[in-house]
Amino acid sequence: MSSTVFISSFHILISRNILASGVPSRLAARGFRVVILAPDFKASYFEAHFGGPNVVIEGVSANASSRSLLGLVFKRLAQVMLPTTTARIKTTAKLMLERKYLYFFGFILPARLLGCSGAGRRLVRRLDQKLSPRHTFFASLIARERPVAVVSTDVNNENDVALLQEARRAGVTTLGVVRSWDNLTNFFMRVAPDGLAVANDRMADEAVRYHGVPRERIRVVGIPHYDRYLKGPTKPRAEFLREIGADPGKPLILYVPVADSRMAKNDVDAYVVGLLSRLDATILVRFPPTAAVSLDLSAFGGRVIADRPGHVFRMRQDAEIRPEDDQRLVNALAHANVVVSGPGTMNIDAALFDRPLVLVNCYPTPRSFWGTIREYRYDHIQPILASGGARIVTSADELRAAIRTYLHDPRQDAPGRARIREEQCGRLDGASTERVTDFIARSVVE
């Protein structure tokens, strides 16, 4: 009988990062039976896209653990107690912007003090494992299927936390994958799994420093979906531009909105698109699959084109990135003359394709720090800002000048973009998917 492995997929990027990269099918080819755990209302979609021989889908009612008081308390502790600049700024915003005085002084400050030491963080983790409410569905599923390993593909997701806690109670091997570059300085890892996969050495250091994971339990694997990106565009430039309604004779500027969640009031996206629309270029606005963006493109004319990726389920926040969405992004990145973005992962994507990168930090009106894009002060973005591979602009004139410079000479700042690739991407050899697969398979054997 095949050994069963559980793989979670509760965050919308996991289907792109892990499943579409082929990890489940590769495990199945090695003789494992793979059970993908996904939100129940997405089960048929996952069946159609990722089911196959020895790969089955199990629908789960999501977010049950935080519906209890204790579950919510431990979730909130994980969000505020890390001793990082990121956590300090995010928690102080609760006071400065939301005026949550009782929450700040009665909960956040004590949590910060508790999280200042490794001993305090370890205590919270032990109490979390002991006191958090049981997830009866995961417990019964583990008892029924008897997996040899449970793989959390997003160790900070509350559903993944509940899954890992139940696996630990059942004595099942726990494995984790850190989903994104900011996760380890953003949230405290509530369960330290038996094995942890990260993208690069910096994240490995953060897992040791902030989360107490022994270095020997960490595997640097790279970024699996970049295995596909390394194959390059699927369409020639002229064909792709005609397909999206752009003039192949004009430069293409890819703009990735900052999104509403990154500032108190999002008037930046409309302001920047307005500036870009006056250039003699086509502006392709790639909206985030799930995040809200206060941006109406109808006023900007035919030079501004919208790309709205994602298969939407009940609401936009539930969307999944389809293969065609990801393929369109690859073509856009490969054929863009300049990428303009906020402080998101598009920085790394642009560097991967060696695209000139402009980071917007300019505003239509003056404001205090708390009304700006605060994420530029977060821990994870500092290596990008220090790399020399991106130009951060703080005014309309600086934005126009940076774009003119890059259109004239796209090799400007290329060494800095190479540094971003080296620091952020791990090994770019097309074998990251195989390393993740090997990490899971070997952890079970060992």
Coordinates of N, CA, C and O in Angstrom, one line a residue, residues 63-142:
N63 N -10.6 28.0 8.4 CA -10.5 29.0 9.5 C -11.4 28.7 10.7 O -11.8 29.6 11.4
A64 N -11.5 27.4 11.0 CA -12.3 27.0 12.2 C -11.6 27.3 13.5 O -12.2 27.7 14.5
S65 N -10.3 27.3 13.5 CA -9.5 27.4 14.8 C -9.7 28.8 15.4 O -9.7 28.9 16.6
S66 N -9.7 29.9 14.5 CA -9.8 31.2 15.1 C -11.2 31.6 15.5 O -11.4 32.7 16.0
R67 N -12.1 30.7 15.4 CA -13.5 31.0 15.8 C -13.7 30.8 17.3 O -14.7 31.2 17.9
S68 N -12.7 30.2 17.9 CA -12.7 30.1 19.4 C -11.8 31.2 20.0 O -10.9 31.8 19.3
L69 N -12.1 31.6 21.2 CA -11.3 32.7 21.9 C -9.9 32.4 22.0 O -9.0 33.2 21.6
L70 N -9.5 31.2 22.4 CA -8.1 30.8 22.6 C -7.4 30.7 21.2 O -6.3 31.2 21.1
G71 N -8.1 30.2 20.2 CA -7.5 30.1 18.9 C -7.2 31.5 18.4 O -6.1 31.8 17.8
L72 N -8.1 32.4 18.6 CA -7.9 33.8 18.2 C -6.8 34.5 18.9 O -6.0 35.2 18.3
V73 N -6.7 34.2 20.2 CA -5.6 34.8 21.0 C -4.2 34.4 20.5 O -3.3 35.3 20.3
F74 N -4.1 33.1 20.3 CA -2.7 32.7 19.8 C -2.5 33.2 18.4 O -1.3 33.4 18.0
K75 N -3.5 33.3 17.5 CA -3.3 33.8 16.2 C -2.8 35.3 16.3 O -1.9 35.7 15.6
R76 N -3.5 36.1 17.2 CA -3.1 37.5 17.3 C -1.7 37.6 17.9 O -0.9 38.5 17.6
L77 N -1.3 36.7 18.9 CA 0.0 36.7 19.4 C 1.1 36.5 18.4 O 2.1 37.2 18.3
A78 N 0.8 35.6 17.5 CA 1.8 35.3 16.4 C 1.9 36.5 15.5 O 3.0 36.7 14.9
Q79 N 0.9 37.3 15.4 CA 1.0 38.5 14.5 C 1.7 39.7 15.1 O 2.2 40.5 14.3
V80 N 1.9 39.7 16.4 CA 2.5 40.9 17.0 C 3.7 40.7 17.8 O 4.4 41.7 18.2
M81 N 4.2 39.5 18.1 CA 5.2 39.3 19.1 C 6.6 39.2 18.6 O 7.6 39.2 19.4
L82 N 6.8 39.2 17.3 CA 8.2 39.0 16.8 C 9.0 40.3 17.1 O 8.5 41.4 16.9
P83 N 10.3 40.2 17.5 CA 11.1 41.4 17.7 C 11.7 41.9 16.4 O 13.0 42.0 16.3
T84 N 10.9 42.3 15.5 CA 11.4 42.7 14.2 C 10.9 44.2 13.9 O 9.9 44.6 14.5
T85 N 11.5 44.9 13.0 CA 11.0 46.2 12.6 C 9.7 46.1 12.0 O 8.8 46.9 12.2
T86 N 9.5 45.1 11.2 CA 8.2 44.8 10.6 C 7.1 44.8 11.6 O 6.0 45.5 11.5
A87 N 7.2 43.9 12.6 CA 6.2 43.7 13.6 C 6.0 45.0 14.4 O 4.8 45.4 14.8
R88 N 7.1 45.7 14.7 CA 7.0 46.9 15.5 C 6.1 48.0 14.7 O 5.3 48.6 15.3
I89 N 6.4 48.2 13.5 CA 5.7 49.2 12.7 C 4.2 48.8 12.5 O 3.3 49.6 12.7
K90 N 4.0 47.5 12.2 CA 2.6 47.1 12.0 C 1.8 47.2 13.3 O 0.6 47.6 13.3
T91 N 2.4 46.9 14.4 CA 1.6 47.0 15.7 C 1.4 48.4 16.1 O 0.4 48.8 16.7
T92 N 2.4 49.2 15.9 CA 2.3 50.7 16.3 C 1.2 51.3 15.4 O 0.5 52.3 15.9
A93 N 1.0 50.8 14.2 CA -0.1 51.4 13.4 C -1.4 51.2 14.0 O -2.4 52.0 13.7
K94 N -1.6 50.2 14.8 CA -2.9 50.0 15.5 C -3.2 51.1 16.4 O -4.3 51.5 16.6
L95 N -2.1 51.7 17.0 CA -2.3 52.9 17.8 C -2.4 54.2 17.0 O -3.3 55.0 17.3
M96 N -1.5 54.4 16.1 CA -1.4 55.6 15.4 C -2.6 55.8 14.4 O -3.0 57.0 14.2
L97 N -3.0 54.8 13.8 CA -4.0 54.9 12.7 C -5.4 54.5 13.2 O -6.4 55.1 12.9
E98 N -5.5 53.4 14.0 CA -6.8 52.9 14.4 C -7.2 53.3 15.8 O -8.3 53.0 16.2
R99 N -6.3 53.9 16.5 CA -6.6 54.4 17.8 C -7.1 53.3 18.8 O -8.0 53.6 19.6
K100 N -6.5 52.1 18.6 CA -6.9 51.0 19.5 C -6.1 51.0 20.7 O -5.2 50.2 20.9
Y101 N -6.3 51.9 21.6 CA -5.5 52.2 22.8 C -5.5 50.9 23.7 O -4.5 50.5 24.2
L102 N -6.7 50.4 24.0 CA -6.8 49.3 24.9 C -6.1 48.1 24.3 O -5.3 47.4 25.0
Y103 N -6.3 47.8 23.1 CA -5.7 46.7 22.4 C -4.1 46.8 22.4 O -3.4 45.9 22.7
F104 N -3.7 48.1 22.1 CA -2.2 48.3 22.1 C -1.6 48.1 23.4 O -0.6 47.4 23.6
F105 N -2.1 48.8 24.4 CA -1.4 48.8 25.7 C -1.7 47.6 26.5 O -0.9 47.1 27.4
G106 N -2.9 47.0 26.3 CA -3.3 45.8 27.1 C -2.9 44.5 26.5 O -2.8 43.5 27.2
F107 N -2.6 44.5 25.2 CA -2.3 43.2 24.5 C -1.0 43.3 23.7 O -0.1 42.5 23.9
I108 N -0.9 44.3 22.9 CA 0.3 44.3 22.0 C 1.6 44.6 22.8 O 2.6 43.9 22.6
L109 N 1.6 45.5 23.7 CA 2.9 45.8 24.4 C 3.3 44.6 25.2 O 4.5 44.2 25.2
P110 N 2.4 44.0 26.0 CA 2.8 42.8 26.7 C 3.3 41.7 25.8 O 4.3 41.0 26.1
A111 N 2.6 41.5 24.7 CA 3.1 40.5 23.7 C 4.4 40.8 23.1 O 5.3 39.9 23.0
R112 N 4.7 42.1 22.9 CA 6.1 42.5 22.4 C 7.1 42.1 23.5 O 8.2 41.6 23.1
L113 N 6.8 42.4 24.7 CA 7.8 42.1 25.8 C 8.0 40.6 25.9 O 9.2 40.1 26.0
L114 N 6.9 39.8 25.8 CA 7.1 38.4 25.8 C 7.9 37.8 24.7 O 8.6 36.9 24.8
G115 N 7.7 38.5 23.5 CA 8.4 38.0 22.3 C 9.8 38.5 22.2 O 10.5 38.1 21.2
C116 N 10.3 39.3 23.1 CA 11.7 39.8 23.0 C 12.7 38.7 23.2 O 13.9 38.9 22.8
S117 N 12.4 37.6 23.9 CA 13.3 36.6 24.1 C 12.9 35.3 23.5 O 11.7 35.0 23.3
G118 N 13.9 34.5 23.2 CA 13.6 33.1 22.6 C 12.8 32.3 23.6 O 11.9 31.5 23.2
A119 N 13.1 32.4 24.9 CA 12.4 31.7 25.9 C 10.9 32.0 25.9 O 10.0 31.2 26.0
G120 N 10.6 33.3 25.8 CA 9.2 33.8 25.8 C 8.5 33.2 24.5 O 7.3 32.8 24.6
R121 N 9.1 33.2 23.4 CA 8.5 32.7 22.2 C 8.3 31.2 22.3 O 7.2 30.7 21.9
R122 N 9.2 30.5 22.9 CA 9.1 29.0 23.0 C 7.9 28.7 24.0 O 7.2 27.8 23.8
L123 N 7.8 29.5 25.0 CA 6.7 29.3 26.0 C 5.3 29.5 25.3 O 4.4 28.7 25.5
V124 N 5.2 30.5 24.5 CA 3.9 30.7 23.8 C 3.6 29.6 22.8 O 2.5 29.1 22.7
R125 N 4.7 29.1 22.2 CA 4.5 27.9 21.2 C 4.0 26.7 22.0 O 3.1 26.0 21.5
R126 N 4.6 26.4 23.2 CA 4.2 25.2 23.9 C 2.7 25.4 24.4 O 1.9 24.4 24.3
L127 N 2.4 26.6 24.9 CA 1.0 26.8 25.3 C 0.0 26.7 24.2 O -1.1 26.2 24.3
D128 N 0.4 27.2 23.0 CA -0.4 27.2 21.8 C -0.7 25.7 21.5 O -1.9 25.3 21.2
Q129 N 0.3 24.9 21.5 CA 0.1 23.5 21.1 C -0.8 22.8 22.1 O -1.6 21.9 21.8
K130 N -0.6 23.2 23.4 CA -1.4 22.5 24.5 C -2.8 23.0 24.6 O -3.7 22.2 24.8
L131 N -3.0 24.3 24.4 CA -4.3 24.9 24.8 C -5.2 25.2 23.5 O -6.4 25.4 23.7
S132 N -4.6 25.3 22.4 CA -5.4 25.7 21.2 C -6.5 24.6 21.0 O -6.3 23.4 21.2
P133 N -7.7 25.0 20.6 CA -8.8 24.0 20.4 C -8.4 22.9 19.3 O -7.8 23.2 18.4
R134 N -8.9 21.7 19.6 CA -8.7 20.6 18.7 C -9.5 20.9 17.4 O -10.6 21.4 17.4
H135 N -8.9 20.6 16.2 CA -9.5 20.6 15.0 C -10.0 19.2 14.6 O -9.3 18.4 14.2
T136 N -11.3 19.0 14.9 CA -11.8 17.6 14.9 C -11.7 17.0 13.5 O -11.5 15.8 13.3
F137 N -11.9 17.8 12.4 CA -11.8 17.3 11.1 C -10.4 16.8 10.8 O -10.2 15.7 10.2
F138 N -9.4 17.7 11.1 CA -8.0 17.2 10.8 C -7.7 16.0 11.6 O -7.0 15.1 11.1
A139 N -8.1 16.0 12.9 CA -7.8 14.9 13.7 C -8.4 13.6 13.2 O -7.7 12.5 13.1
S140 N -9.6 13.6 12.8 CA -10.3 12.4 12.2 C -9.7 12.0 10.9 O -9.6 10.8 10.6
L141 N -9.3 13.0 10.1 CA -8.8 12.7 8.8 C -7.4 12.0 8.9 O -7.1 11.1 8.2
I142 N -6.6 12.5 9.9 CA -5.3 11.9 10.1 C -5.5 10.5 10.6 O -4.7 9.6 10.2

